[in-house]
Amino acid sequence: MKRFAALFTQLDQTTKTLRKTKILRAYFESAPDSDKLWAAALFSGRRPKRAVNTTRLREWAAEQADIPLWLFEDTYAIVGDLAETIALVLPPPNRADDHSLTDMIARLRSLSALDESERKPVILDLWDGLDQTERMVFNKLLTGGFRIGVSQKLMTRALAQAVGRDEAEIAHRLMGDWTPDSTTWHALIEAEDASADLSRPYPFALAYQLDDPPDSLGSLDDWQAEWKWDGIRGQLILREGQHFTWSRGEELMTDRFPELARATDFLPPGTVLDGEIVAWDGTAPLPFNDLQKRIGRKTVPKKLLKEAPVILLAYDLLEHQGQDMRDQPLAQRRATLDALLAALPEDAPVRASPLIHANSWDDLAAIRAKARDHRSEGLMLKHRESPYFVGRKKGDWWKWKLDPLTIDAVMIYAQAGHGRRANLFTDFTFAVRDGNALVPFTKAYSGLTDAEFRQITQWVRKNTTERFGPVRQVTPHHVFEIAFEGIQRSPRHKSGVALRFPRMARWRQDLSISDADTLDHLHDLLDRYG
Amino acid sequence: MTCASVLHFTERGIFCPAGEFYIDPWRPVDRALITHAHADHARWGHRHYLATHGTVPVMRHRLGDITAEAISYGEKRKIGDATVSFHPAGHVPGSAQIRVEVGGEVWVVSGDYKLGPDGLCEEFAPVRCHSFISECTFGLPVFRWQPQPLVAQQILDWWQANADEGRFSLLGAYSLGKAQRLLHMLRDGPGPILTHGAVENVNEVLRAQGLPLPDTIRVTPDLDVKGHKGALVIAPPSAFGSSWARRFGQASTGFASGWMQLRGVRRRRAMDRGFVVSDHADWPELHRAITETGAENIYVTHGYTDIFARHLNEAGFNAQVVPTEFGTDEDEAEDAA
């Protein structure tokens, strides 16, 4: 644990990617194989199952710290991180143990075989042998949250450097359905037969937002345009008669979208498609809200399958006849994809996401302006010569989204943030005017600079009119321009609407609350775009 | 005479009707007693200031031409029907708690304080009283400071590692108090110490009063920065990211504050290192200080007041939250801490 805690400390002590890579690389060059495997698992989001209920952990920590539970809870609300709060309140340790990371995780997992009452002495004993940082890292393993400012990409790069292999190859090896139990360091990273795992997806290629005018990209002839769908990015893998559906977050979602199973009836094995999973009304995607109902459920009731059936709108072909297609130019992959999907019947759960043809950038801009009519967020622009690259690469793929919808709203409640934003007010509730009343309709957390958050925090402290637990009601005074991507009717909200991706686009210090938009205007937007 | 009449909490600040004076008022008044020279306590615009011998010169430096009178620690002064005296608060050099006695009833205003010696400022002295007005900036059980030599070693190790790589160590600290404490803690470091003008100006004022600060080099436009590679640079955090800081190239950055105890705040600062050095009392110190006053009534001001007051009430004190405008500037509160 000391080596891993030291790694954590070193990573935490720099904000520079280059330095982090170097630190992580040194770890992968020196730690024992089983620890390296666990480190790779943890940094790619593969966590051990939560072994202890966090409510118990809080109780035990408060008891050890000799403070009442409410005080622990209030403190946690301010610190914003449970693992850290526990580590900071516990009394100093009586021993200095040094178990390996693998050993520590084994101890932690053995807890699930015990009764809850038997778990407590084990945890207390483990805490008593760890210093403050080790405790925090251990608690993070224990509570199952392990985000410490190391991206999977950074980890992949460090690992690739440490073992002297190509980064893209390591990225591919790290994809898919492995856990430290199902494989070994050697099998995962070093063994030559990397195709052993049938379900293994390819790393997703990602696009950057286009901020410059599109004609800066050169000739339109070099570019392929598609709709940008508001669904779930997914990879559909058909191999040896089986199918697997992966999300971009590398979550296996095969069971959530049973409709896609039928793809094996229409498409040959050795096919891997990249596309967007959308709820489909037979001719067009349904609003994201309908898809949302499907996301949270591991098994899908019949009624929902009928109301919001999904399909894959495919836009790329990554594997064809068992061959990796990623080095071929997009135009060629697309031609093969179209040929493959052309013969599919109307009711197949896979369709080609249509290409959009235009004669000029101006024409294309006019088409993009109508994206909402097609239930789309805008356009994707992909270079015809581009390979299917790993991760984000500037220049090949661009998101050319529609400008968001906006509304000017009054801030009425504020709440402090968590983690990096603890002790700043960052979570706000906004209202529109309805006669003399203010009707809350959305929350927003992002969009302001740190300096602006500091400024508004000061203001909130001085202008709180009432407190409801952590929430402060403030004098209605400040107007913010709220940007959002979509609007839906929602009986759950007082205002009757729900926004998609609301955020603060601008702090309108030039407006007073009488300039804020009205509930009628909000309903108008709902009629037009909902 | 009832308890509440010794000091009142008003819109202008803490007021003593018997002596017709205010303590650390935030709006202009005729007569102000000042606990210490930090900007949220010593404000501009009062007609007459009274503060310790250590505080007055710094106030003059910061506020310009003011009418101020200096008083020694422990010296009793009659103002109207009130008797006042100033007692060491251990926050920054010259800082004081202010004791106010009216008709046998004693109140103490803590100002900002910390316990234990820091090697530089006068050590906090507990003052018995009936009512104690206490800050509680760090009134949560997660705030426990390590012994000063341990933290000093962490900073020295960081400085040494940077010096070995030929890099500057850029350490952010509030220019009054924290900066001088760090100078003292790091006086035997592996190289010279450079200072930002805002820090060096305060150094000069304090040196003139005989405070033993190590030698420093003021960073001026014509200073040969390259000749001092590997040096420690102490500057207010506002100077980071400015053109001023650019001359130090790929410096490693650090920040010294009690807030650095929290990883989230540390990350928001986006500095390489956060060192937990605070001039405020931590959780155990707050409890010790309050207990040692023997006071029954505790008024808590800036910080996690609601939580801290509830905890004190459960511990048998009669605690209340008092709204003040100290430390309302987030940046300043964090920097000063």
PDB file of N, CA and C in Angstrom, chain B residues 41-106:
ATOM      1  N   HIS B  41     -10.012  43.367   8.928  1.00  0.00           N
ATOM      2  CA  HIS B  41     -10.171  43.815  10.323  1.00  0.00           C
ATOM      3  C   HIS B  41      -9.782  45.289  10.489  1.00  0.00           C
ATOM      4  N   ALA B  42      -8.711  45.688   9.799  1.00  0.00           N
ATOM      5  CA  ALA B  42      -8.263  47.085   9.872  1.00  0.00           C
ATOM      6  C   ALA B  42      -8.680  47.781   8.587  1.00  0.00           C
ATOM      7  N   ARG B  43      -9.849  48.424   8.638  1.00  0.00           N
ATOM      8  CA  ARG B  43     -10.360  49.050   7.419  1.00  0.00           C
ATOM      9  C   ARG B  43     -10.071  50.549   7.407  1.00  0.00           C
ATOM     10  N   TRP B  44     -10.173  51.099   6.244  1.00  0.00           N
ATOM     11  CA  TRP B  44      -9.880  52.504   6.034  1.00  0.00           C
ATOM     12  C   TRP B  44     -11.063  53.367   6.457  1.00  0.00           C
ATOM     13  N   GLY B  45     -10.790  54.569   6.909  1.00  0.00           N
ATOM     14  CA  GLY B  45     -11.862  55.555   7.057  1.00  0.00           C
ATOM     15  C   GLY B  45     -12.309  55.868   8.476  1.00  0.00           C
ATOM     16  N   HIS B  46     -11.681  55.260   9.483  1.00  0.00           N
ATOM     17  CA  HIS B  46     -12.073  55.600  10.857  1.00  0.00           C
ATOM     18  C   HIS B  46     -11.346  56.880  11.301  1.00  0.00           C
ATOM     19  N   ARG B  47     -11.968  57.617  12.228  1.00  0.00           N
ATOM     20  CA  ARG B  47     -11.374  58.892  12.644  1.00  0.00           C
ATOM     21  C   ARG B  47     -10.179  58.651  13.569  1.00  0.00           C
ATOM     22  N   HIS B  48     -10.294  57.630  14.432  1.00  0.00           N
ATOM     23  CA  HIS B  48      -9.230  57.368  15.396  1.00  0.00           C
ATOM     24  C   HIS B  48      -9.038  55.865  15.576  1.00  0.00           C
ATOM     25  N   TYR B  49      -7.760  55.419  15.497  1.00  0.00           N
ATOM     26  CA  TYR B  49      -7.457  53.985  15.640  1.00  0.00           C
ATOM     27  C   TYR B  49      -6.670  53.751  16.921  1.00  0.00           C
ATOM     28  N   LEU B  50      -6.937  52.626  17.582  1.00  0.00           N
ATOM     29  CA  LEU B  50      -6.110  52.195  18.709  1.00  0.00           C
ATOM     30  C   LEU B  50      -5.721  50.737  18.457  1.00  0.00           C
ATOM     31  N   ALA B  51      -4.404  50.459  18.493  1.00  0.00           N
ATOM     32  CA  ALA B  51      -3.932  49.090  18.232  1.00  0.00           C
ATOM     33  C   ALA B  51      -2.587  48.903  18.920  1.00  0.00           C
ATOM     34  N   THR B  52      -2.026  47.706  18.850  1.00  0.00           N
ATOM     35  CA  THR B  52      -0.763  47.443  19.536  1.00  0.00           C
ATOM     36  C   THR B  52       0.395  48.131  18.814  1.00  0.00           C
ATOM     37  N   HIS B  53       1.539  48.205  19.516  1.00  0.00           N
ATOM     38  CA  HIS B  53       2.735  48.801  18.925  1.00  0.00           C
ATOM     39  C   HIS B  53       3.167  48.049  17.680  1.00  0.00           C
ATOM     40  N   GLY B  54       2.886  46.747  17.638  1.00  0.00           N
ATOM     41  CA  GLY B  54       3.257  45.958  16.471  1.00  0.00           C
ATOM     42  C   GLY B  54       2.327  46.187  15.292  1.00  0.00           C
ATOM     43  N   THR B  55       1.090  46.530  15.574  1.00  0.00           N
ATOM     44  CA  THR B  55       0.080  46.653  14.516  1.00  0.00           C
ATOM     45  C   THR B  55       0.082  48.042  13.868  1.00  0.00           C
ATOM     46  N   VAL B  56       0.273  49.079  14.673  1.00  0.00           N
ATOM     47  CA  VAL B  56       0.125  50.446  14.157  1.00  0.00           C
ATOM     48  C   VAL B  56       1.030  50.738  12.950  1.00  0.00           C
ATOM     49  N   PRO B  57       2.341  50.386  13.005  1.00  0.00           N
ATOM     50  CA  PRO B  57       3.178  50.711  11.836  1.00  0.00           C
ATOM     51  C   PRO B  57       2.703  50.019  10.556  1.00  0.00           C
ATOM     52  N   VAL B  58       2.220  48.778  10.674  1.00  0.00           N
ATOM     53  CA  VAL B  58       1.743  48.069   9.478  1.00  0.00           C
ATOM     54  C   VAL B  58       0.467  48.728   8.955  1.00  0.00           C
ATOM     55  N   MET B  59      -0.397  49.134   9.896  1.00  0.00           N
ATOM     56  CA  MET B  59      -1.625  49.832   9.482  1.00  0.00           C
ATOM     57  C   MET B  59      -1.306  51.124   8.750  1.00  0.00           C
ATOM     58  N   ARG B  60      -0.321  51.840   9.284  1.00  0.00           N
ATOM     59  CA  ARG B  60       0.072  53.102   8.629  1.00  0.00           C
ATOM     60  C   ARG B  60       0.604  52.817   7.222  1.00  0.00           C
ATOM     61  N   HIS B  61       1.379  51.749   7.133  1.00  0.00           N
ATOM     62  CA  HIS B  61       1.926  51.380   5.821  1.00  0.00           C
ATOM     63  C   HIS B  61       0.802  51.064   4.840  1.00  0.00           C
ATOM     64  N   ARG B  62      -0.253  50.417   5.349  1.00  0.00           N
ATOM     65  CA  ARG B  62      -1.304  49.960   4.444  1.00  0.00           C
ATOM     66  C   ARG B  62      -2.393  51.005   4.215  1.00  0.00           C
ATOM     67  N   LEU B  63      -2.705  51.794   5.268  1.00  0.00           N
ATOM     68  CA  LEU B  63      -3.844  52.707   5.173  1.00  0.00           C
ATOM     69  C   LEU B  63      -3.418  54.154   4.969  1.00  0.00           C
ATOM     70  N   GLY B  64      -2.101  54.415   5.037  1.00  0.00           N
ATOM     71  CA  GLY B  64      -1.626  55.769   4.806  1.00  0.00           C
ATOM     72  C   GLY B  64      -1.768  56.636   6.045  1.00  0.00           C
ATOM     73  N   ASP B  65      -2.183  57.877   5.836  1.00  0.00           N
ATOM     74  CA  ASP B  65      -2.201  58.859   6.901  1.00  0.00           C
ATOM     75  C   ASP B  65      -3.424  58.681   7.786  1.00  0.00           C
ATOM     76  N   ILE B  66      -3.268  57.954   8.880  1.00  0.00           N
ATOM     77  CA  ILE B  66      -4.393  57.759   9.797  1.00  0.00           C
ATOM     78  C   ILE B  66      -4.001  58.291  11.173  1.00  0.00           C
ATOM     79  N   THR B  67      -5.029  58.613  11.973  1.00  0.00           N
ATOM     80  CA  THR B  67      -4.760  59.021  13.350  1.00  0.00           C
ATOM     81  C   THR B  67      -4.801  57.767  14.200  1.00  0.00           C
ATOM     82  N   ALA B  68      -3.620  57.329  14.656  1.00  0.00           N
ATOM     83  CA  ALA B  68      -3.563  56.068  15.384  1.00  0.00           C
ATOM     84  C   ALA B  68      -2.723  56.209  16.626  1.00  0.00           C
ATOM     85  N   GLU B  69      -3.149  55.457  17.619  1.00  0.00           N
ATOM     86  CA  GLU B  69      -2.429  55.472  18.883  1.00  0.00           C
ATOM     87  C   GLU B  69      -2.033  54.042  19.174  1.00  0.00           C
ATOM     88  N   ALA B  70      -0.813  53.850  19.738  1.00  0.00           N
ATOM     89  CA  ALA B  70      -0.353  52.493  20.018  1.00  0.00           C
ATOM     90  C   ALA B  70      -0.445  52.194  21.502  1.00  0.00           C
ATOM     91  N   ILE B  71      -0.680  50.919  21.800  1.00  0.00           N
ATOM     92  CA  ILE B  71      -0.820  50.483  23.183  1.00  0.00           C
ATOM     93  C   ILE B  71      -0.007  49.202  23.366  1.00  0.00           C
ATOM     94  N   SER B  72       0.515  48.977  24.579  1.00  0.00           N
ATOM     95  CA  SER B  72       1.287  47.756  24.839  1.00  0.00           C
ATOM     96  C   SER B  72       0.358  46.618  25.235  1.00  0.00           C
ATOM     97  N   TYR B  73       0.836  45.393  25.047  1.00  0.00           N
ATOM     98  CA  TYR B  73       0.083  44.235  25.534  1.00  0.00           C
ATOM     99  C   TYR B  73      -0.079  44.357  27.041  1.00  0.00           C
ATOM    100  N   GLY B  74      -1.251  44.103  27.534  1.00  0.00           N
ATOM    101  CA  GLY B  74      -1.493  44.070  28.975  1.00  0.00           C
ATOM    102  C   GLY B  74      -1.770  45.429  29.594  1.00  0.00           C
ATOM    103  N   GLU B  75      -1.498  46.495  28.861  1.00  0.00           N
ATOM    104  CA  GLU B  75      -1.701  47.850  29.400  1.00  0.00           C
ATOM    105  C   GLU B  75      -3.189  48.150  29.491  1.00  0.00           C
ATOM    106  N   LYS B  76      -3.632  48.628  30.678  1.00  0.00           N
ATOM    107  CA  LYS B  76      -5.064  48.898  30.845  1.00  0.00           C
ATOM    108  C   LYS B  76      -5.366  50.330  30.451  1.00  0.00           C
ATOM    109  N   ARG B  77      -6.467  50.504  29.751  1.00  0.00           N
ATOM    110  CA  ARG B  77      -6.824  51.842  29.273  1.00  0.00           C
ATOM    111  C   ARG B  77      -8.305  52.049  29.548  1.00  0.00           C
ATOM    112  N   LYS B  78      -8.627  53.184  30.157  1.00  0.00           N
ATOM    113  CA  LYS B  78     -10.024  53.493  30.458  1.00  0.00           C
ATOM    114  C   LYS B  78     -10.603  54.286  29.280  1.00  0.00           C
ATOM    115  N   ILE B  79     -11.663  53.804  28.699  1.00  0.00           N
ATOM    116  CA  ILE B  79     -12.357  54.558  27.653  1.00  0.00           C
ATOM    117  C   ILE B  79     -13.805  54.674  28.089  1.00  0.00           C
ATOM    118  N   GLY B  80     -14.225  55.882  28.459  1.00  0.00           N
ATOM    119  CA  GLY B  80     -15.563  56.060  29.006  1.00  0.00           C
ATOM    120  C   GLY B  80     -15.691  55.214  30.265  1.00  0.00           C
ATOM    121  N   ASP B  81     -16.763  54.403  30.319  1.00  0.00           N
ATOM    122  CA  ASP B  81     -16.960  53.547  31.486  1.00  0.00           C
ATOM    123  C   ASP B  81     -16.358  52.165  31.287  1.00  0.00           C
ATOM    124  N   ALA B  82     -15.661  51.967  30.189  1.00  0.00           N
ATOM    125  CA  ALA B  82     -15.080  50.646  29.899  1.00  0.00           C
ATOM    126  C   ALA B  82     -13.580  50.663  30.129  1.00  0.00           C
ATOM    127  N   THR B  83     -13.051  49.492  30.559  1.00  0.00           N
ATOM    128  CA  THR B  83     -11.611  49.342  30.673  1.00  0.00           C
ATOM    129  C   THR B  83     -11.176  48.330  29.617  1.00  0.00           C
ATOM    130  N   VAL B  84     -10.228  48.731  28.777  1.00  0.00           N
ATOM    131  CA  VAL B  84      -9.815  47.812  27.701  1.00  0.00           C
ATOM    132  C   VAL B  84      -8.335  47.471  27.863  1.00  0.00           C
ATOM    133  N   SER B  85      -7.974  46.275  27.370  1.00  0.00           N
ATOM    134  CA  SER B  85      -6.565  45.898  27.272  1.00  0.00           C
ATOM    135  C   SER B  85      -6.391  44.933  26.110  1.00  0.00           C
ATOM    136  N   PHE B  86      -5.167  44.907  25.567  1.00  0.00           N
ATOM    137  CA  PHE B  86      -4.856  44.074  24.399  1.00  0.00           C
ATOM    138  C   PHE B  86      -3.963  42.913  24.844  1.00  0.00           C
ATOM    139  N   HIS B  87      -4.235  41.710  24.320  1.00  0.00           N
ATOM    140  CA  HIS B  87      -3.486  40.517  24.742  1.00  0.00           C
ATOM    141  C   HIS B  87      -3.097  39.701  23.504  1.00  0.00           C
ATOM    142  N   PRO B  88      -1.898  39.078  23.538  1.00  0.00           N
ATOM    143  CA  PRO B  88      -1.419  38.401  22.320  1.00  0.00           C
ATOM    144  C   PRO B  88      -2.398  37.361  21.776  1.00  0.00           C
ATOM    145  N   ALA B  89      -2.579  37.373  20.445  1.00  0.00           N
ATOM    146  CA  ALA B  89      -3.482  36.420  19.796  1.00  0.00           C
ATOM    147  C   ALA B  89      -2.712  35.395  18.973  1.00  0.00           C
ATOM    148  N   GLY B  90      -1.415  35.623  18.753  1.00  0.00           N
ATOM    149  CA  GLY B  90      -0.595  34.632  18.047  1.00  0.00           C
ATOM    150  C   GLY B  90      -0.923  34.481  16.578  1.00  0.00           C
ATOM    151  N   HIS B  91      -1.700  35.392  16.013  1.00  0.00           N
ATOM    152  CA  HIS B  91      -2.136  35.255  14.613  1.00  0.00           C
ATOM    153  C   HIS B  91      -1.035  35.736  13.670  1.00  0.00           C
ATOM    154  N   VAL B  92      -0.658  37.010  13.823  1.00  0.00           N
ATOM    155  CA  VAL B  92       0.458  37.598  13.062  1.00  0.00           C
ATOM    156  C   VAL B  92       1.179  38.524  14.039  1.00  0.00           C
ATOM    157  N   PRO B  93       2.420  38.958  13.740  1.00  0.00           N
ATOM    158  CA  PRO B  93       3.112  39.847  14.670  1.00  0.00           C
ATOM    159  C   PRO B  93       2.246  41.060  14.997  1.00  0.00           C
ATOM    160  N   GLY B  94       2.094  41.361  16.280  1.00  0.00           N
ATOM    161  CA  GLY B  94       1.306  42.512  16.714  1.00  0.00           C
ATOM    162  C   GLY B  94      -0.157  42.214  16.934  1.00  0.00           C
ATOM    163  N   SER B  95      -0.627  41.040  16.561  1.00  0.00           N
ATOM    164  CA  SER B  95      -2.070  40.776  16.650  1.00  0.00           C
ATOM    165  C   SER B  95      -2.506  40.610  18.100  1.00  0.00           C
ATOM    166  N   ALA B  96      -3.742  40.985  18.367  1.00  0.00           N
ATOM    167  CA  ALA B  96      -4.222  40.988  19.740  1.00  0.00           C
ATOM    168  C   ALA B  96      -5.655  40.499  19.853  1.00  0.00           C
ATOM    169  N   GLN B  97      -5.948  39.968  21.058  1.00  0.00           N
ATOM    170  CA  GLN B  97      -7.339  39.827  21.486  1.00  0.00           C
ATOM    171  C   GLN B  97      -7.623  41.105  22.269  1.00  0.00           C
ATOM    172  N   ILE B  98      -8.862  41.539  22.263  1.00  0.00           N
ATOM    173  CA  ILE B  98      -9.178  42.757  23.009  1.00  0.00           C
ATOM    174  C   ILE B  98     -10.134  42.422  24.144  1.00  0.00           C
ATOM    175  N   ARG B  99      -9.688  42.759  25.366  1.00  0.00           N
ATOM    176  CA  ARG B  99     -10.490  42.514  26.567  1.00  0.00           C
ATOM    177  C   ARG B  99     -11.224  43.796  26.914  1.00  0.00           C
ATOM    178  N   VAL B 100     -12.525  43.673  27.174  1.00  0.00           N
ATOM    179  CA  VAL B 100     -13.330  44.846  27.533  1.00  0.00           C
ATOM    180  C   VAL B 100     -14.060  44.541  28.827  1.00  0.00           C
ATOM    181  N   GLU B 101     -13.845  45.380  29.844  1.00  0.00           N
ATOM    182  CA  GLU B 101     -14.508  45.170  31.124  1.00  0.00           C
ATOM    183  C   GLU B 101     -15.404  46.357  31.438  1.00  0.00           C
ATOM    184  N   VAL B 102     -16.663  46.072  31.756  1.00  0.00           N
ATOM    185  CA  VAL B 102     -17.591  47.125  32.148  1.00  0.00           C
ATOM    186  C   VAL B 102     -18.308  46.641  33.401  1.00  0.00           C
ATOM    187  N   GLY B 103     -18.120  47.362  34.490  1.00  0.00           N
ATOM    188  CA  GLY B 103     -18.799  47.035  35.749  1.00  0.00           C
ATOM    189  C   GLY B 103     -18.591  45.591  36.167  1.00  0.00           C
ATOM    190  N   GLY B 104     -17.362  45.080  36.039  1.00  0.00           N
ATOM    191  CA  GLY B 104     -17.044  43.726  36.502  1.00  0.00           C
ATOM    192  C   GLY B 104     -17.368  42.630  35.499  1.00  0.00           C
ATOM    193  N   GLU B 105     -18.050  42.976  34.413  1.00  0.00           N
ATOM    194  CA  GLU B 105     -18.394  42.007  33.367  1.00  0.00           C
ATOM    195  C   GLU B 105     -17.312  42.059  32.284  1.00  0.00           C
ATOM    196  N   VAL B 106     -16.728  40.885  31.982  1.00  0.00           N
ATOM    197  CA  VAL B 106     -15.593  40.873  31.052  1.00  0.00           C
ATOM    198  C   VAL B 106     -15.933  40.162  29.748  1.00  0.00           C
TER     199      VAL B 106
END
